[in-house]
Amino acid sequence: MLLSAIMTMTAVPARRTTTAAAIATVTTTTDDNNNNNNNTVPRAKNAERSDLGHANQPDPCRQYRGVLHISQGDYNGGTTAILISFVLHQLAYAEQHQLLPWIHLSSYSKWVYDPLVHGGGGGGGDNNNNKKNRTFVMRAGQFTKQHAHCHGDCGCPPAVDFISDDFQVHDIPEGNGVWGSYFQLAPHIPKFDPLLHMTSSSSSTCRDKPLVRLSLAQLTKGLHNQCHYTAKPWRRGGMPADIRQDHLDNQAWLQQQRQIGARLVQRFVRLQPELQHRVEQALRQQEQQQQEDDNQMASVHCLAVHIRHSDKGNGRKRVPVRDFLPYVQAYVEHHRSPKHPTRPNHGNTTTTTTTTTNRPFVYLATDSSPVLTEIQQRWPRHVQERIRTQDGYDFGNLTTNSTIRPSASGVLLRSPNTTAVFALAAAAQDPTVAVSSTSRHDANLQVLTDALAMSHCQFLLHGLSGVTETSIFFNLELHRGAINLEDDDDDGHPSVADFERQLQQLR
């Protein structure tokens, strides 16, 4: 069932607002006809799984001016950068210019592409299109400017009003298209299959419309930095003044970006069953562990904590583990009473909710095994007892040299140093390097599962990361409960006292 949601934001606060006011309010209005299924764990918010697939449409291009082939992100991008940010940027471009999006990523992004899964047809997605040397004929796409001058204009508009007589042979990148291993387009978006719709016997109008592909410069310099209708995870160098909006504090600026990202997720993105199942497993695991601790009745309620301590570039910093503790401790202390208050779901009926016998918990997502070690060695025991991870870490049995542990959802890979998890996963598939059995596909699933599981929480502690922005894209309401500990504005991020006052408002 398609979701019908109108997400509205409160007025953007000006710079130098008080830290308490920096937690902006987000309201979500949903279709009253959406029903909850109380027998299942919540789906990732703002993006439901679609098992129905796409309707068989003989002419998917009929209502579009052309086709946008979403074929790549950048070379060194990680999981959420490639599969979320770069794809959403191009979906926004397609929407702006009335192009039918066709998502079939190539092997260009080395940390995300898994040759054994994405090249061989495993792991979901369109497994019928994996043969090499597949081609089709379609009109050539053109732009209003030369590619070299396109990056300053949102990637340059396509010249779709000019119908070229230049028919070209286009290649279909080898493999299953990568993105389809984890996500699928919403059912209301027609499915473009060049091997089906570009045959001489097809009644489709696709053949007579242009196929547009954006260059790497158009993506990285244009849509990624220069474009007002794409969502950015943080302010970066190279952004023009009207995009950076330095007169706004960080939380107010991020509010605008997150609204854009959430709208695009709501309109275009659905989960593949395998990924949805992993998210449900992660959430059920928290329930099972809590039921062993506590038989008090309460609705699902959690604080998400994301600590990224492996690689962190683009001028971002690693937030010390000790900086997270006061907030986590305040949350745990607030809920230590057996008769603690519970937080309502704010009328959001876009996902299914579950009533369980739990106390509120802390969902920890980290790419670093030393982070787990520090928590085990330095954080109070009663705080540790409320922490849950995707793989069910037992802090009482943690060892400092443990980088991977088996879990119900597979093997979880964490970095023992500043090496990125995706780099470790790539090395794991190199027969000359003995690291672990975790593949790049597994690493992608691990990151996406954490991001989507965190989207079910009501509060989020984080630094600058595409993973946490993904969580908020999938649950826009999480914005008002998000505290960015990397915020270096003059007023800074909300204090522990601010956070405690916000918790008290739940009573």
JSON list of C-alpha atoms in Angstrom, two decimals, residues 99-277:
[
{"chain": "A", "resi": 99, "resn": "LEU", "atom": "CA", "xyz": [12.57, 11.92, -16.27]},
{"chain": "A", "resi": 100, "resn": "LEU", "atom": "CA", "xyz": [11.77, 8.30, -15.49]},
{"chain": "A", "resi": 101, "resn": "PRO", "atom": "CA", "xyz": [14.41, 7.05, -13.02]},
{"chain": "A", "resi": 102, "resn": "TRP", "atom": "CA", "xyz": [16.18, 3.80, -13.87]},
{"chain": "A", "resi": 103, "resn": "ILE", "atom": "CA", "xyz": [18.50, 2.76, -11.04]},
{"chain": "A", "resi": 104, "resn": "HIS", "atom": "CA", "xyz": [21.16, 0.34, -12.21]},
{"chain": "A", "resi": 105, "resn": "LEU", "atom": "CA", "xyz": [24.50, 1.12, -10.58]},
{"chain": "A", "resi": 106, "resn": "SER", "atom": "CA", "xyz": [27.78, 0.04, -12.09]},
{"chain": "A", "resi": 107, "resn": "SER", "atom": "CA", "xyz": [30.82, -1.37, -10.29]},
{"chain": "A", "resi": 108, "resn": "TYR", "atom": "CA", "xyz": [32.44, 2.08, -10.08]},
{"chain": "A", "resi": 109, "resn": "SER", "atom": "CA", "xyz": [32.00, 2.62, -6.33]},
{"chain": "A", "resi": 110, "resn": "LYS", "atom": "CA", "xyz": [34.64, 0.20, -5.10]},
{"chain": "A", "resi": 111, "resn": "TRP", "atom": "CA", "xyz": [33.65, 0.00, -1.41]},
{"chain": "A", "resi": 112, "resn": "VAL", "atom": "CA", "xyz": [29.98, -0.75, -2.09]},
{"chain": "A", "resi": 113, "resn": "TYR", "atom": "CA", "xyz": [30.08, -2.99, -5.16]},
{"chain": "A", "resi": 114, "resn": "ASP", "atom": "CA", "xyz": [30.42, -6.66, -4.26]},
{"chain": "A", "resi": 115, "resn": "PRO", "atom": "CA", "xyz": [31.45, -8.72, -7.31]},
{"chain": "A", "resi": 116, "resn": "LEU", "atom": "CA", "xyz": [30.16, -11.97, -5.80]},
{"chain": "A", "resi": 117, "resn": "VAL", "atom": "CA", "xyz": [26.70, -10.62, -5.01]},
{"chain": "A", "resi": 118, "resn": "HIS", "atom": "CA", "xyz": [26.08, -7.64, -7.26]},
{"chain": "A", "resi": 119, "resn": "GLY", "atom": "CA", "xyz": [27.97, -9.12, -10.19]},
{"chain": "A", "resi": 120, "resn": "GLY", "atom": "CA", "xyz": [26.55, -12.60, -9.85]},
{"chain": "A", "resi": 121, "resn": "GLY", "atom": "CA", "xyz": [22.89, -11.92, -9.25]},
{"chain": "A", "resi": 122, "resn": "GLY", "atom": "CA", "xyz": [22.62, -12.77, -5.55]},
{"chain": "A", "resi": 123, "resn": "GLY", "atom": "CA", "xyz": [21.26, -10.72, -2.68]},
{"chain": "A", "resi": 124, "resn": "GLY", "atom": "CA", "xyz": [18.00, -9.52, -4.18]},
{"chain": "A", "resi": 125, "resn": "GLY", "atom": "CA", "xyz": [17.31, -7.04, -6.93]},
{"chain": "A", "resi": 126, "resn": "ASP", "atom": "CA", "xyz": [16.78, -7.68, -10.61]},
{"chain": "A", "resi": 127, "resn": "ASN", "atom": "CA", "xyz": [18.54, -11.00, -11.04]},
{"chain": "A", "resi": 128, "resn": "ASN", "atom": "CA", "xyz": [17.44, -11.51, -14.62]},
{"chain": "A", "resi": 129, "resn": "ASN", "atom": "CA", "xyz": [19.73, -8.80, -15.94]},
{"chain": "A", "resi": 130, "resn": "ASN", "atom": "CA", "xyz": [23.19, -10.00, -15.03]},
{"chain": "A", "resi": 131, "resn": "LYS", "atom": "CA", "xyz": [24.67, -11.14, -18.31]},
{"chain": "A", "resi": 132, "resn": "LYS", "atom": "CA", "xyz": [27.66, -9.33, -19.77]},
{"chain": "A", "resi": 133, "resn": "ASN", "atom": "CA", "xyz": [27.65, -7.21, -22.93]},
{"chain": "A", "resi": 134, "resn": "ARG", "atom": "CA", "xyz": [23.99, -6.23, -22.77]},
{"chain": "A", "resi": 135, "resn": "THR", "atom": "CA", "xyz": [23.09, -3.28, -24.97]},
{"chain": "A", "resi": 136, "resn": "PHE", "atom": "CA", "xyz": [20.06, -1.41, -26.24]},
{"chain": "A", "resi": 137, "resn": "VAL", "atom": "CA", "xyz": [19.42, 1.43, -28.68]},
{"chain": "A", "resi": 138, "resn": "MET", "atom": "CA", "xyz": [17.90, 4.72, -27.56]},
{"chain": "A", "resi": 139, "resn": "ARG", "atom": "CA", "xyz": [18.17, 8.40, -28.39]},
{"chain": "A", "resi": 140, "resn": "ALA", "atom": "CA", "xyz": [21.19, 10.16, -26.95]},
{"chain": "A", "resi": 141, "resn": "GLY", "atom": "CA", "xyz": [20.58, 12.50, -24.05]},
{"chain": "A", "resi": 142, "resn": "GLN", "atom": "CA", "xyz": [21.92, 16.05, -24.28]},
{"chain": "A", "resi": 143, "resn": "PHE", "atom": "CA", "xyz": [22.27, 18.96, -21.85]},
{"chain": "A", "resi": 144, "resn": "THR", "atom": "CA", "xyz": [21.69, 22.69, -22.09]},
{"chain": "A", "resi": 145, "resn": "LYS", "atom": "CA", "xyz": [25.43, 23.26, -21.53]},
{"chain": "A", "resi": 146, "resn": "GLN", "atom": "CA", "xyz": [28.64, 21.34, -22.01]},
{"chain": "A", "resi": 147, "resn": "HIS", "atom": "CA", "xyz": [29.46, 18.89, -19.23]},
{"chain": "A", "resi": 148, "resn": "ALA", "atom": "CA", "xyz": [32.50, 20.91, -18.21]},
{"chain": "A", "resi": 149, "resn": "HIS", "atom": "CA", "xyz": [30.26, 23.83, -17.24]},
{"chain": "A", "resi": 150, "resn": "CYS", "atom": "CA", "xyz": [27.37, 21.85, -15.76]},
{"chain": "A", "resi": 151, "resn": "HIS", "atom": "CA", "xyz": [28.41, 21.37, -12.17]},
{"chain": "A", "resi": 152, "resn": "GLY", "atom": "CA", "xyz": [27.37, 24.86, -11.08]},
{"chain": "A", "resi": 153, "resn": "ASP", "atom": "CA", "xyz": [23.78, 24.50, -12.21]},
{"chain": "A", "resi": 154, "resn": "CYS", "atom": "CA", "xyz": [22.39, 21.46, -10.35]},
{"chain": "A", "resi": 155, "resn": "GLY", "atom": "CA", "xyz": [24.03, 19.22, -12.92]},
{"chain": "A", "resi": 156, "resn": "CYS", "atom": "CA", "xyz": [22.57, 21.21, -15.85]},
{"chain": "A", "resi": 157, "resn": "PRO", "atom": "CA", "xyz": [19.03, 20.66, -17.12]},
{"chain": "A", "resi": 158, "resn": "PRO", "atom": "CA", "xyz": [18.68, 18.03, -19.83]},
{"chain": "A", "resi": 159, "resn": "ALA", "atom": "CA", "xyz": [17.80, 19.33, -23.27]},
{"chain": "A", "resi": 160, "resn": "VAL", "atom": "CA", "xyz": [14.70, 17.16, -23.45]},
{"chain": "A", "resi": 161, "resn": "ASP", "atom": "CA", "xyz": [12.81, 19.63, -25.60]},
{"chain": "A", "resi": 162, "resn": "PHE", "atom": "CA", "xyz": [15.34, 19.05, -28.34]},
{"chain": "A", "resi": 163, "resn": "ILE", "atom": "CA", "xyz": [14.76, 15.62, -29.85]},
{"chain": "A", "resi": 164, "resn": "SER", "atom": "CA", "xyz": [18.03, 14.39, -31.23]},
{"chain": "A", "resi": 165, "resn": "ASP", "atom": "CA", "xyz": [18.20, 12.16, -34.29]},
{"chain": "A", "resi": 166, "resn": "ASP", "atom": "CA", "xyz": [21.30, 10.62, -32.76]},
{"chain": "A", "resi": 167, "resn": "PHE", "atom": "CA", "xyz": [20.40, 7.08, -31.77]},
{"chain": "A", "resi": 168, "resn": "GLN", "atom": "CA", "xyz": [23.14, 5.42, -29.75]},
{"chain": "A", "resi": 169, "resn": "VAL", "atom": "CA", "xyz": [23.94, 1.93, -28.54]},
{"chain": "A", "resi": 170, "resn": "HIS", "atom": "CA", "xyz": [23.89, 2.09, -24.75]},
{"chain": "A", "resi": 171, "resn": "ASP", "atom": "CA", "xyz": [25.52, -0.45, -22.45]},
{"chain": "A", "resi": 172, "resn": "ILE", "atom": "CA", "xyz": [23.79, -1.92, -19.42]},
{"chain": "A", "resi": 173, "resn": "PRO", "atom": "CA", "xyz": [26.36, -2.15, -16.59]},
{"chain": "A", "resi": 174, "resn": "GLU", "atom": "CA", "xyz": [27.24, -5.70, -15.68]},
{"chain": "A", "resi": 175, "resn": "GLY", "atom": "CA", "xyz": [25.53, -7.11, -12.61]},
{"chain": "A", "resi": 176, "resn": "ASN", "atom": "CA", "xyz": [22.21, -6.71, -10.83]},
{"chain": "A", "resi": 177, "resn": "GLY", "atom": "CA", "xyz": [22.46, -2.93, -10.39]},
{"chain": "A", "resi": 178, "resn": "VAL", "atom": "CA", "xyz": [23.56, -2.99, -6.70]},
{"chain": "A", "resi": 179, "resn": "TRP", "atom": "CA", "xyz": [20.78, -0.74, -5.31]},
{"chain": "A", "resi": 180, "resn": "GLY", "atom": "CA", "xyz": [18.15, -3.39, -5.97]},
{"chain": "A", "resi": 181, "resn": "SER", "atom": "CA", "xyz": [19.86, -5.70, -3.50]},
{"chain": "A", "resi": 182, "resn": "TYR", "atom": "CA", "xyz": [18.61, -3.45, -0.69]},
{"chain": "A", "resi": 183, "resn": "PHE", "atom": "CA", "xyz": [15.87, -1.16, -1.97]},
{"chain": "A", "resi": 184, "resn": "GLN", "atom": "CA", "xyz": [13.25, -0.86, -4.65]},
{"chain": "A", "resi": 185, "resn": "LEU", "atom": "CA", "xyz": [11.38, 2.05, -6.15]},
{"chain": "A", "resi": 186, "resn": "ALA", "atom": "CA", "xyz": [7.90, 2.74, -4.88]},
{"chain": "A", "resi": 187, "resn": "PRO", "atom": "CA", "xyz": [5.25, 0.89, -6.90]},
{"chain": "A", "resi": 188, "resn": "HIS", "atom": "CA", "xyz": [3.80, 4.07, -8.37]},
{"chain": "A", "resi": 189, "resn": "ILE", "atom": "CA", "xyz": [7.08, 4.64, -10.26]},
{"chain": "A", "resi": 190, "resn": "PRO", "atom": "CA", "xyz": [6.97, 2.67, -13.54]},
{"chain": "A", "resi": 191, "resn": "LYS", "atom": "CA", "xyz": [9.69, 0.08, -13.93]},
{"chain": "A", "resi": 192, "resn": "PHE", "atom": "CA", "xyz": [11.97, 0.62, -16.92]},
{"chain": "A", "resi": 193, "resn": "ASP", "atom": "CA", "xyz": [13.53, -2.52, -18.38]},
{"chain": "A", "resi": 194, "resn": "PRO", "atom": "CA", "xyz": [15.62, -1.71, -21.47]},
{"chain": "A", "resi": 195, "resn": "LEU", "atom": "CA", "xyz": [15.68, -5.33, -22.59]},
{"chain": "A", "resi": 196, "resn": "LEU", "atom": "CA", "xyz": [11.89, -5.39, -22.56]},
{"chain": "A", "resi": 197, "resn": "HIS", "atom": "CA", "xyz": [10.89, -1.87, -23.55]},
{"chain": "A", "resi": 198, "resn": "MET", "atom": "CA", "xyz": [13.51, -1.23, -26.22]},
{"chain": "A", "resi": 199, "resn": "THR", "atom": "CA", "xyz": [12.76, -4.16, -28.53]},
{"chain": "A", "resi": 200, "resn": "SER", "atom": "CA", "xyz": [11.42, -3.57, -32.00]},
{"chain": "A", "resi": 201, "resn": "SER", "atom": "CA", "xyz": [8.18, -5.31, -31.07]},
{"chain": "A", "resi": 202, "resn": "SER", "atom": "CA", "xyz": [7.59, -3.15, -27.99]},
{"chain": "A", "resi": 203, "resn": "SER", "atom": "CA", "xyz": [4.81, -0.58, -28.03]},
{"chain": "A", "resi": 204, "resn": "SER", "atom": "CA", "xyz": [6.77, 1.61, -25.61]},
{"chain": "A", "resi": 205, "resn": "THR", "atom": "CA", "xyz": [7.61, 5.23, -26.47]},
{"chain": "A", "resi": 206, "resn": "CYS", "atom": "CA", "xyz": [10.90, 4.93, -24.55]},
{"chain": "A", "resi": 207, "resn": "ARG", "atom": "CA", "xyz": [12.96, 4.37, -27.68]},
{"chain": "A", "resi": 208, "resn": "ASP", "atom": "CA", "xyz": [12.03, 7.79, -29.05]},
{"chain": "A", "resi": 209, "resn": "LYS", "atom": "CA", "xyz": [12.93, 9.64, -25.87]},
{"chain": "A", "resi": 210, "resn": "PRO", "atom": "CA", "xyz": [16.42, 10.56, -24.66]},
{"chain": "A", "resi": 211, "resn": "LEU", "atom": "CA", "xyz": [18.45, 8.51, -22.19]},
{"chain": "A", "resi": 212, "resn": "VAL", "atom": "CA", "xyz": [20.23, 10.85, -19.76]},
{"chain": "A", "resi": 213, "resn": "ARG", "atom": "CA", "xyz": [23.31, 9.94, -17.71]},
{"chain": "A", "resi": 214, "resn": "LEU", "atom": "CA", "xyz": [25.00, 12.42, -15.39]},
{"chain": "A", "resi": 215, "resn": "SER", "atom": "CA", "xyz": [28.77, 12.67, -15.39]},
{"chain": "A", "resi": 216, "resn": "LEU", "atom": "CA", "xyz": [30.83, 12.32, -12.22]},
{"chain": "A", "resi": 217, "resn": "ALA", "atom": "CA", "xyz": [31.45, 16.10, -12.17]},
{"chain": "A", "resi": 218, "resn": "GLN", "atom": "CA", "xyz": [27.73, 16.77, -12.49]},
{"chain": "A", "resi": 219, "resn": "LEU", "atom": "CA", "xyz": [27.15, 14.51, -9.49]},
{"chain": "A", "resi": 220, "resn": "THR", "atom": "CA", "xyz": [29.99, 15.41, -7.14]},
{"chain": "A", "resi": 221, "resn": "LYS", "atom": "CA", "xyz": [30.32, 19.12, -7.92]},
{"chain": "A", "resi": 222, "resn": "GLY", "atom": "CA", "xyz": [26.77, 19.80, -9.01]},
{"chain": "A", "resi": 223, "resn": "LEU", "atom": "CA", "xyz": [24.03, 17.81, -7.30]},
{"chain": "A", "resi": 224, "resn": "HIS", "atom": "CA", "xyz": [26.14, 16.95, -4.26]},
{"chain": "A", "resi": 225, "resn": "ASN", "atom": "CA", "xyz": [27.20, 20.50, -3.38]},
{"chain": "A", "resi": 226, "resn": "GLN", "atom": "CA", "xyz": [25.58, 23.13, -5.58]},
{"chain": "A", "resi": 227, "resn": "CYS", "atom": "CA", "xyz": [21.93, 22.17, -5.79]},
{"chain": "A", "resi": 228, "resn": "HIS", "atom": "CA", "xyz": [19.13, 23.51, -3.62]},
{"chain": "A", "resi": 229, "resn": "TYR", "atom": "CA", "xyz": [16.78, 20.53, -4.06]},
{"chain": "A", "resi": 230, "resn": "THR", "atom": "CA", "xyz": [19.16, 17.81, -2.83]},
{"chain": "A", "resi": 231, "resn": "ALA", "atom": "CA", "xyz": [19.77, 16.88, 0.82]},
{"chain": "A", "resi": 232, "resn": "LYS", "atom": "CA", "xyz": [23.27, 17.41, 2.24]},
{"chain": "A", "resi": 233, "resn": "PRO", "atom": "CA", "xyz": [24.46, 15.64, 5.42]},
{"chain": "A", "resi": 234, "resn": "TRP", "atom": "CA", "xyz": [26.63, 18.56, 6.59]},
{"chain": "A", "resi": 235, "resn": "ARG", "atom": "CA", "xyz": [28.08, 21.85, 5.36]},
{"chain": "A", "resi": 236, "resn": "ARG", "atom": "CA", "xyz": [31.04, 21.24, 3.08]},
{"chain": "A", "resi": 237, "resn": "GLY", "atom": "CA", "xyz": [33.65, 23.34, 1.36]},
{"chain": "A", "resi": 238, "resn": "GLY", "atom": "CA", "xyz": [32.70, 24.33, -2.16]},
{"chain": "A", "resi": 239, "resn": "MET", "atom": "CA", "xyz": [29.07, 25.01, -1.34]},
{"chain": "A", "resi": 240, "resn": "PRO", "atom": "CA", "xyz": [27.80, 28.40, -2.54]},
{"chain": "A", "resi": 241, "resn": "ALA", "atom": "CA", "xyz": [26.61, 30.90, 0.05]},
{"chain": "A", "resi": 242, "resn": "ASP", "atom": "CA", "xyz": [22.93, 30.35, -0.73]},
{"chain": "A", "resi": 243, "resn": "ILE", "atom": "CA", "xyz": [23.37, 26.64, 0.02]},
{"chain": "A", "resi": 244, "resn": "ARG", "atom": "CA", "xyz": [25.57, 27.01, 3.11]},
{"chain": "A", "resi": 245, "resn": "GLN", "atom": "CA", "xyz": [23.28, 29.65, 4.68]},
{"chain": "A", "resi": 246, "resn": "ASP", "atom": "CA", "xyz": [25.80, 30.51, 7.36]},
{"chain": "A", "resi": 247, "resn": "HIS", "atom": "CA", "xyz": [23.28, 32.79, 9.05]},
{"chain": "A", "resi": 248, "resn": "LEU", "atom": "CA", "xyz": [21.48, 29.64, 10.27]},
{"chain": "A", "resi": 249, "resn": "ASP", "atom": "CA", "xyz": [22.70, 27.51, 13.14]},
{"chain": "A", "resi": 250, "resn": "ASN", "atom": "CA", "xyz": [23.57, 23.90, 12.33]},
{"chain": "A", "resi": 251, "resn": "GLN", "atom": "CA", "xyz": [20.36, 22.40, 13.65]},
{"chain": "A", "resi": 252, "resn": "ALA", "atom": "CA", "xyz": [18.22, 24.81, 11.65]},
{"chain": "A", "resi": 253, "resn": "TRP", "atom": "CA", "xyz": [20.26, 24.18, 8.50]},
{"chain": "A", "resi": 254, "resn": "LEU", "atom": "CA", "xyz": [20.07, 20.40, 8.97]},
{"chain": "A", "resi": 255, "resn": "GLN", "atom": "CA", "xyz": [16.33, 20.69, 9.49]},
{"chain": "A", "resi": 256, "resn": "GLN", "atom": "CA", "xyz": [15.95, 21.95, 5.93]},
{"chain": "A", "resi": 257, "resn": "GLN", "atom": "CA", "xyz": [18.20, 19.24, 4.50]},
{"chain": "A", "resi": 258, "resn": "ARG", "atom": "CA", "xyz": [16.45, 16.49, 6.41]},
{"chain": "A", "resi": 259, "resn": "GLN", "atom": "CA", "xyz": [13.06, 17.62, 5.22]},
{"chain": "A", "resi": 260, "resn": "ILE", "atom": "CA", "xyz": [14.27, 17.31, 1.63]},
{"chain": "A", "resi": 261, "resn": "GLY", "atom": "CA", "xyz": [15.74, 13.86, 2.24]},
{"chain": "A", "resi": 262, "resn": "ALA", "atom": "CA", "xyz": [12.67, 12.58, 4.07]},
{"chain": "A", "resi": 263, "resn": "ARG", "atom": "CA", "xyz": [10.35, 13.71, 1.30]},
{"chain": "A", "resi": 264, "resn": "LEU", "atom": "CA", "xyz": [12.43, 11.91, -1.33]},
{"chain": "A", "resi": 265, "resn": "VAL", "atom": "CA", "xyz": [12.54, 8.71, 0.74]},
{"chain": "A", "resi": 266, "resn": "GLN", "atom": "CA", "xyz": [8.80, 8.88, 1.28]},
{"chain": "A", "resi": 267, "resn": "ARG", "atom": "CA", "xyz": [8.13, 9.34, -2.43]},
{"chain": "A", "resi": 268, "resn": "PHE", "atom": "CA", "xyz": [10.61, 6.93, -3.97]},
{"chain": "A", "resi": 269, "resn": "VAL", "atom": "CA", "xyz": [12.16, 4.37, -1.61]},
{"chain": "A", "resi": 270, "resn": "ARG", "atom": "CA", "xyz": [10.91, 0.99, -0.39]},
{"chain": "A", "resi": 271, "resn": "LEU", "atom": "CA", "xyz": [12.88, -1.77, 1.30]},
{"chain": "A", "resi": 272, "resn": "GLN", "atom": "CA", "xyz": [13.72, -5.15, -0.12]},
{"chain": "A", "resi": 273, "resn": "PRO", "atom": "CA", "xyz": [12.43, -8.06, 2.02]},
{"chain": "A", "resi": 274, "resn": "GLU", "atom": "CA", "xyz": [15.92, -9.18, 3.11]},
{"chain": "A", "resi": 275, "resn": "LEU", "atom": "CA", "xyz": [16.82, -5.78, 4.50]},
{"chain": "A", "resi": 276, "resn": "GLN", "atom": "CA", "xyz": [13.41, -5.34, 6.14]},
{"chain": "A", "resi": 277, "resn": "HIS", "atom": "CA", "xyz": [13.82, -8.75, 7.76]}
]
